[in-house]
Amino acid sequence: MPFQEQFHLQVQPRPGTKADDRLADDVPESVKRERNARLLEAQTVICEEDNAEFIGQTVDVLVEGPSKMAQKQQKRQPAVAPHPVPGVELAEDDADGVVALETPAESSGSVGGPIQLVGRTDCDRIVVFDGNPRLAGSLASISVGDCTATTLIGRIVTREVQHAAVVELPVV
């Protein structure tokens, strides 16, 4: 069974330790970097193949909240934007004849529009999808359509509600 993740680092000599006194560091830095790159590349291939098995499946995801990408986009945009309201009487010192009201920016996701959310499956896979931020803390069914080595990419699955025909019962 392959590893889902792998953490590794280059070993460096630590002055004052027994190993530093007994063993010489005979591996050149270029070889260390090349070995590290090969390990990372091999792990990336393993993770991509492992995540690709989820494509076409619907998985339950515990929604954590906005993804890092969505949070970065929200930071770049102002939280509020001035919104002129024509035809409002103002004090004499206002020259342009409009009032600036603060309203949430259209693209911040706070108006109710979808933003990129992140969550995890029951097997700890990271999943991103567009949805309403109010889904945070809930379970959502996500259809996986693509993946990277670290992330499943999907769409939220909506359930259609079929309403039965209204039947009037006699009053007794």
PDB file of N, CA and C in Angstrom, residues 97-165:
ATOM      1  N   GLY A  97     -24.125  64.922  -4.278  1.00  0.00           N
ATOM      2  CA  GLY A  97     -25.529  64.555  -4.212  1.00  0.00           C
ATOM      3  C   GLY A  97     -25.813  63.074  -4.077  1.00  0.00           C
ATOM      4  N   VAL A  98     -24.824  62.287  -3.661  1.00  0.00           N
ATOM      5  CA  VAL A  98     -25.052  60.863  -3.432  1.00  0.00           C
ATOM      6  C   VAL A  98     -24.534  60.476  -2.056  1.00  0.00           C
ATOM      7  N   VAL A  99     -25.106  59.430  -1.507  1.00  0.00           N
ATOM      8  CA  VAL A  99     -24.651  58.901  -0.223  1.00  0.00           C
ATOM      9  C   VAL A  99     -23.893  57.613  -0.504  1.00  0.00           C
ATOM     10  N   ALA A 100     -22.766  57.415   0.146  1.00  0.00           N
ATOM     11  CA  ALA A 100     -22.014  56.171  -0.015  1.00  0.00           C
ATOM     12  C   ALA A 100     -22.382  55.233   1.124  1.00  0.00           C
ATOM     13  N   LEU A 101     -23.065  54.160   0.783  1.00  0.00           N
ATOM     14  CA  LEU A 101     -23.402  53.134   1.761  1.00  0.00           C
ATOM     15  C   LEU A 101     -22.404  51.999   1.616  1.00  0.00           C
ATOM     16  N   GLU A 102     -22.049  51.394   2.714  1.00  0.00           N
ATOM     17  CA  GLU A 102     -21.128  50.270   2.633  1.00  0.00           C
ATOM     18  C   GLU A 102     -21.930  48.988   2.467  1.00  0.00           C
ATOM     19  N   THR A 103     -21.626  48.288   1.369  1.00  0.00           N
ATOM     20  CA  THR A 103     -22.286  47.014   1.099  1.00  0.00           C
ATOM     21  C   THR A 103     -21.214  45.982   0.824  1.00  0.00           C
ATOM     22  N   PRO A 104     -21.485  44.722   1.073  1.00  0.00           N
ATOM     23  CA  PRO A 104     -20.485  43.695   0.782  1.00  0.00           C
ATOM     24  C   PRO A 104     -20.124  43.696  -0.696  1.00  0.00           C
ATOM     25  N   ALA A 105     -18.845  43.472  -0.966  1.00  0.00           N
ATOM     26  CA  ALA A 105     -18.388  43.409  -2.356  1.00  0.00           C
ATOM     27  C   ALA A 105     -19.030  42.213  -3.045  1.00  0.00           C
ATOM     28  N   GLU A 106     -19.383  42.388  -4.311  1.00  0.00           N
ATOM     29  CA  GLU A 106     -20.085  41.348  -5.062  1.00  0.00           C
ATOM     30  C   GLU A 106     -19.327  40.023  -5.090  1.00  0.00           C
ATOM     31  N   SER A 107     -18.005  40.090  -5.274  1.00  0.00           N
ATOM     32  CA  SER A 107     -17.270  38.849  -5.488  1.00  0.00           C
ATOM     33  C   SER A 107     -16.665  38.270  -4.225  1.00  0.00           C
ATOM     34  N   SER A 108     -16.972  38.807  -3.074  1.00  0.00           N
ATOM     35  CA  SER A 108     -16.353  38.285  -1.858  1.00  0.00           C
ATOM     36  C   SER A 108     -16.982  36.995  -1.383  1.00  0.00           C
ATOM     37  N   GLY A 109     -18.114  36.633  -1.947  1.00  0.00           N
ATOM     38  CA  GLY A 109     -18.773  35.411  -1.524  1.00  0.00           C
ATOM     39  C   GLY A 109     -19.716  35.628  -0.362  1.00  0.00           C
ATOM     40  N   SER A 110     -19.653  36.797   0.279  1.00  0.00           N
ATOM     41  CA  SER A 110     -20.498  37.040   1.437  1.00  0.00           C
ATOM     42  C   SER A 110     -21.919  37.413   1.040  1.00  0.00           C
ATOM     43  N   VAL A 111     -22.160  37.702  -0.237  1.00  0.00           N
ATOM     44  CA  VAL A 111     -23.493  38.058  -0.696  1.00  0.00           C
ATOM     45  C   VAL A 111     -24.323  36.799  -0.919  1.00  0.00           C
ATOM     46  N   GLY A 112     -23.720  35.649  -0.838  1.00  0.00           N
ATOM     47  CA  GLY A 112     -24.444  34.411  -1.035  1.00  0.00           C
ATOM     48  C   GLY A 112     -23.986  33.661  -2.268  1.00  0.00           C
ATOM     49  N   GLY A 113     -23.088  34.254  -3.038  1.00  0.00           N
ATOM     50  CA  GLY A 113     -22.563  33.574  -4.210  1.00  0.00           C
ATOM     51  C   GLY A 113     -21.572  32.500  -3.807  1.00  0.00           C
ATOM     52  N   PRO A 114     -21.344  31.544  -4.700  1.00  0.00           N
ATOM     53  CA  PRO A 114     -20.425  30.464  -4.363  1.00  0.00           C
ATOM     54  C   PRO A 114     -18.972  30.922  -4.347  1.00  0.00           C
ATOM     55  N   ILE A 115     -18.201  30.319  -3.473  1.00  0.00           N
ATOM     56  CA  ILE A 115     -16.759  30.506  -3.433  1.00  0.00           C
ATOM     57  C   ILE A 115     -16.131  29.122  -3.363  1.00  0.00           C
ATOM     58  N   GLN A 116     -14.823  29.055  -3.527  1.00  0.00           N
ATOM     59  CA  GLN A 116     -14.176  27.752  -3.431  1.00  0.00           C
ATOM     60  C   GLN A 116     -14.075  27.352  -1.961  1.00  0.00           C
ATOM     61  N   LEU A 117     -14.624  26.182  -1.654  1.00  0.00           N
ATOM     62  CA  LEU A 117     -14.584  25.639  -0.301  1.00  0.00           C
ATOM     63  C   LEU A 117     -13.630  24.453  -0.266  1.00  0.00           C
ATOM     64  N   VAL A 118     -13.197  24.106   0.937  1.00  0.00           N
ATOM     65  CA  VAL A 118     -12.325  22.951   1.123  1.00  0.00           C
ATOM     66  C   VAL A 118     -12.901  22.081   2.231  1.00  0.00           C
ATOM     67  N   GLY A 119     -12.697  20.797   2.081  1.00  0.00           N
ATOM     68  CA  GLY A 119     -13.131  19.857   3.104  1.00  0.00           C
ATOM     69  C   GLY A 119     -12.327  18.579   2.986  1.00  0.00           C
ATOM     70  N   ARG A 120     -12.688  17.599   3.823  1.00  0.00           N
ATOM     71  CA  ARG A 120     -11.964  16.328   3.828  1.00  0.00           C
ATOM     72  C   ARG A 120     -12.935  15.157   3.786  1.00  0.00           C
ATOM     73  N   THR A 121     -12.497  14.112   3.112  1.00  0.00           N
ATOM     74  CA  THR A 121     -13.275  12.882   3.066  1.00  0.00           C
ATOM     75  C   THR A 121     -13.033  12.098   4.350  1.00  0.00           C
ATOM     76  N   ASP A 122     -13.755  10.992   4.504  1.00  0.00           N
ATOM     77  CA  ASP A 122     -13.545  10.166   5.693  1.00  0.00           C
ATOM     78  C   ASP A 122     -12.201   9.446   5.668  1.00  0.00           C
ATOM     79  N   CYS A 123     -11.524   9.433   4.505  1.00  0.00           N
ATOM     80  CA  CYS A 123     -10.172   8.868   4.438  1.00  0.00           C
ATOM     81  C   CYS A 123      -9.122   9.981   4.340  1.00  0.00           C
ATOM     82  N   ASP A 124      -9.493  11.177   4.785  1.00  0.00           N
ATOM     83  CA  ASP A 124      -8.595  12.331   4.949  1.00  0.00           C
ATOM     84  C   ASP A 124      -8.062  12.907   3.641  1.00  0.00           C
ATOM     85  N   ARG A 125      -8.790  12.761   2.539  1.00  0.00           N
ATOM     86  CA  ARG A 125      -8.399  13.397   1.274  1.00  0.00           C
ATOM     87  C   ARG A 125      -8.911  14.830   1.277  1.00  0.00           C
ATOM     88  N   ILE A 126      -8.092  15.737   0.800  1.00  0.00           N
ATOM     89  CA  ILE A 126      -8.499  17.137   0.684  1.00  0.00           C
ATOM     90  C   ILE A 126      -9.322  17.282  -0.590  1.00  0.00           C
ATOM     91  N   VAL A 127     -10.475  17.963  -0.480  1.00  0.00           N
ATOM     92  CA  VAL A 127     -11.377  18.152  -1.617  1.00  0.00           C
ATOM     93  C   VAL A 127     -11.721  19.632  -1.713  1.00  0.00           C
ATOM     94  N   VAL A 128     -11.636  20.209  -2.928  1.00  0.00           N
ATOM     95  CA  VAL A 128     -12.079  21.582  -3.154  1.00  0.00           C
ATOM     96  C   VAL A 128     -13.252  21.567  -4.125  1.00  0.00           C
ATOM     97  N   PHE A 129     -14.174  22.511  -3.916  1.00  0.00           N
ATOM     98  CA  PHE A 129     -15.368  22.619  -4.750  1.00  0.00           C
ATOM     99  C   PHE A 129     -15.986  23.980  -4.495  1.00  0.00           C
ATOM    100  N   ASP A 130     -16.819  24.448  -5.429  1.00  0.00           N
ATOM    101  CA  ASP A 130     -17.517  25.712  -5.247  1.00  0.00           C
ATOM    102  C   ASP A 130     -18.795  25.476  -4.465  1.00  0.00           C
ATOM    103  N   GLY A 131     -19.058  26.374  -3.518  1.00  0.00           N
ATOM    104  CA  GLY A 131     -20.268  26.244  -2.718  1.00  0.00           C
ATOM    105  C   GLY A 131     -20.472  27.458  -1.840  1.00  0.00           C
ATOM    106  N   ASN A 132     -21.554  27.452  -1.102  1.00  0.00           N
ATOM    107  CA  ASN A 132     -21.894  28.546  -0.204  1.00  0.00           C
ATOM    108  C   ASN A 132     -21.088  28.409   1.084  1.00  0.00           C
ATOM    109  N   PRO A 133     -20.484  29.499   1.565  1.00  0.00           N
ATOM    110  CA  PRO A 133     -19.685  29.435   2.793  1.00  0.00           C
ATOM    111  C   PRO A 133     -20.471  28.927   4.003  1.00  0.00           C
ATOM    112  N   ARG A 134     -21.805  29.031   3.950  1.00  0.00           N
ATOM    113  CA  ARG A 134     -22.625  28.551   5.070  1.00  0.00           C
ATOM    114  C   ARG A 134     -22.581  27.032   5.223  1.00  0.00           C
ATOM    115  N   LEU A 135     -21.990  26.325   4.253  1.00  0.00           N
ATOM    116  CA  LEU A 135     -21.871  24.869   4.351  1.00  0.00           C
ATOM    117  C   LEU A 135     -20.802  24.432   5.351  1.00  0.00           C
ATOM    118  N   ALA A 136     -19.969  25.354   5.819  1.00  0.00           N
ATOM    119  CA  ALA A 136     -18.893  25.006   6.753  1.00  0.00           C
ATOM    120  C   ALA A 136     -19.462  24.264   7.955  1.00  0.00           C
ATOM    121  N   GLY A 137     -18.835  23.146   8.282  1.00  0.00           N
ATOM    122  CA  GLY A 137     -19.271  22.339   9.407  1.00  0.00           C
ATOM    123  C   GLY A 137     -20.280  21.267   9.054  1.00  0.00           C
ATOM    124  N   SER A 138     -20.721  21.225   7.807  1.00  0.00           N
ATOM    125  CA  SER A 138     -21.719  20.230   7.403  1.00  0.00           C
ATOM    126  C   SER A 138     -21.089  19.189   6.480  1.00  0.00           C
ATOM    127  N   LEU A 139     -21.823  18.124   6.240  1.00  0.00           N
ATOM    128  CA  LEU A 139     -21.405  17.112   5.273  1.00  0.00           C
ATOM    129  C   LEU A 139     -22.024  17.444   3.921  1.00  0.00           C
ATOM    130  N   ALA A 140     -21.225  17.337   2.870  1.00  0.00           N
ATOM    131  CA  ALA A 140     -21.716  17.589   1.520  1.00  0.00           C
ATOM    132  C   ALA A 140     -21.301  16.426   0.624  1.00  0.00           C
ATOM    133  N   SER A 141     -22.163  16.073  -0.305  1.00  0.00           N
ATOM    134  CA  SER A 141     -21.833  15.056  -1.305  1.00  0.00           C
ATOM    135  C   SER A 141     -21.158  15.757  -2.471  1.00  0.00           C
ATOM    136  N   ILE A 142     -19.965  15.293  -2.809  1.00  0.00           N
ATOM    137  CA  ILE A 142     -19.169  15.923  -3.861  1.00  0.00           C
ATOM    138  C   ILE A 142     -18.851  14.888  -4.936  1.00  0.00           C
ATOM    139  N   SER A 143     -19.119  15.247  -6.185  1.00  0.00           N
ATOM    140  CA  SER A 143     -18.765  14.410  -7.323  1.00  0.00           C
ATOM    141  C   SER A 143     -17.370  14.822  -7.783  1.00  0.00           C
ATOM    142  N   VAL A 144     -16.424  13.902  -7.718  1.00  0.00           N
ATOM    143  CA  VAL A 144     -15.029  14.196  -8.053  1.00  0.00           C
ATOM    144  C   VAL A 144     -14.852  14.113  -9.563  1.00  0.00           C
ATOM    145  N   GLY A 145     -14.335  15.202 -10.151  1.00  0.00           N
ATOM    146  CA  GLY A 145     -14.145  15.253 -11.593  1.00  0.00           C
ATOM    147  C   GLY A 145     -12.704  15.370 -12.028  1.00  0.00           C
ATOM    148  N   ASP A 146     -11.814  15.741 -11.101  1.00  0.00           N
ATOM    149  CA  ASP A 146     -10.403  15.930 -11.440  1.00  0.00           C
ATOM    150  C   ASP A 146      -9.595  15.815 -10.158  1.00  0.00           C
ATOM    151  N   CYS A 147      -8.271  15.795 -10.305  1.00  0.00           N
ATOM    152  CA  CYS A 147      -7.431  15.731  -9.115  1.00  0.00           C
ATOM    153  C   CYS A 147      -6.034  16.234  -9.424  1.00  0.00           C
ATOM    154  N   THR A 148      -5.323  16.543  -8.359  1.00  0.00           N
ATOM    155  CA  THR A 148      -3.887  16.784  -8.412  1.00  0.00           C
ATOM    156  C   THR A 148      -3.268  15.758  -7.470  1.00  0.00           C
ATOM    157  N   ALA A 149      -1.980  15.849  -7.255  1.00  0.00           N
ATOM    158  CA  ALA A 149      -1.327  14.907  -6.348  1.00  0.00           C
ATOM    159  C   ALA A 149      -1.810  15.076  -4.916  1.00  0.00           C
ATOM    160  N   THR A 150      -2.272  16.269  -4.565  1.00  0.00           N
ATOM    161  CA  THR A 150      -2.654  16.537  -3.177  1.00  0.00           C
ATOM    162  C   THR A 150      -4.134  16.803  -2.973  1.00  0.00           C
ATOM    163  N   THR A 151      -4.892  17.024  -4.052  1.00  0.00           N
ATOM    164  CA  THR A 151      -6.258  17.515  -3.901  1.00  0.00           C
ATOM    165  C   THR A 151      -7.216  16.855  -4.885  1.00  0.00           C
ATOM    166  N   LEU A 152      -8.412  16.535  -4.392  1.00  0.00           N
ATOM    167  CA  LEU A 152      -9.505  16.110  -5.262  1.00  0.00           C
ATOM    168  C   LEU A 152     -10.309  17.354  -5.618  1.00  0.00           C
ATOM    169  N   ILE A 153     -10.745  17.466  -6.864  1.00  0.00           N
ATOM    170  CA  ILE A 153     -11.485  18.637  -7.331  1.00  0.00           C
ATOM    171  C   ILE A 153     -12.860  18.160  -7.779  1.00  0.00           C
ATOM    172  N   GLY A 154     -13.911  18.777  -7.224  1.00  0.00           N
ATOM    173  CA  GLY A 154     -15.236  18.279  -7.541  1.00  0.00           C
ATOM    174  C   GLY A 154     -16.305  19.337  -7.583  1.00  0.00           C
ATOM    175  N   ARG A 155     -17.529  18.854  -7.698  1.00  0.00           N
ATOM    176  CA  ARG A 155     -18.727  19.702  -7.728  1.00  0.00           C
ATOM    177  C   ARG A 155     -19.691  19.160  -6.695  1.00  0.00           C
ATOM    178  N   ILE A 156     -20.398  20.078  -6.061  1.00  0.00           N
ATOM    179  CA  ILE A 156     -21.375  19.666  -5.065  1.00  0.00           C
ATOM    180  C   ILE A 156     -22.548  18.984  -5.765  1.00  0.00           C
ATOM    181  N   VAL A 157     -23.044  17.922  -5.174  1.00  0.00           N
ATOM    182  CA  VAL A 157     -24.173  17.176  -5.725  1.00  0.00           C
ATOM    183  C   VAL A 157     -25.427  17.664  -5.025  1.00  0.00           C
ATOM    184  N   THR A 158     -26.379  18.123  -5.819  1.00  0.00           N
ATOM    185  CA  THR A 158     -27.646  18.561  -5.232  1.00  0.00           C
ATOM    186  C   THR A 158     -28.651  17.444  -5.377  1.00  0.00           C
ATOM    187  N   ARG A 159     -29.490  17.361  -4.422  1.00  0.00           N
ATOM    188  CA  ARG A 159     -30.530  16.335  -4.458  1.00  0.00           C
ATOM    189  C   ARG A 159     -31.834  16.995  -4.880  1.00  0.00           C
ATOM    190  N   GLU A 160     -32.459  16.444  -5.912  1.00  0.00           N
ATOM    191  CA  GLU A 160     -33.742  16.983  -6.351  1.00  0.00           C
ATOM    192  C   GLU A 160     -34.837  16.505  -5.415  1.00  0.00           C
ATOM    193  N   VAL A 161     -35.722  17.398  -5.085  1.00  0.00           N
ATOM    194  CA  VAL A 161     -36.866  17.047  -4.257  1.00  0.00           C
ATOM    195  C   VAL A 161     -38.071  16.983  -5.169  1.00  0.00           C
ATOM    196  N   GLN A 162     -38.719  15.862  -5.204  1.00  0.00           N
ATOM    197  CA  GLN A 162     -39.899  15.720  -6.039  1.00  0.00           C
ATOM    198  C   GLN A 162     -41.122  15.842  -5.144  1.00  0.00           C
ATOM    199  N   HIS A 163     -41.913  16.836  -5.426  1.00  0.00           N
ATOM    200  CA  HIS A 163     -43.116  17.065  -4.637  1.00  0.00           C
ATOM    201  C   HIS A 163     -44.263  16.235  -5.205  1.00  0.00           C
ATOM    202  N   ALA A 164     -44.986  15.612  -4.309  1.00  0.00           N
ATOM    203  CA  ALA A 164     -46.154  14.829  -4.729  1.00  0.00           C
ATOM    204  C   ALA A 164     -47.294  15.786  -5.036  1.00  0.00           C
ATOM    205  N   ALA A 165     -48.220  15.313  -5.834  1.00  0.00           N
ATOM    206  CA  ALA A 165     -49.394  16.130  -6.143  1.00  0.00           C
ATOM    207  C   ALA A 165     -50.178  16.371  -4.854  1.00  0.00           C
TER     208      ALA A 165
END
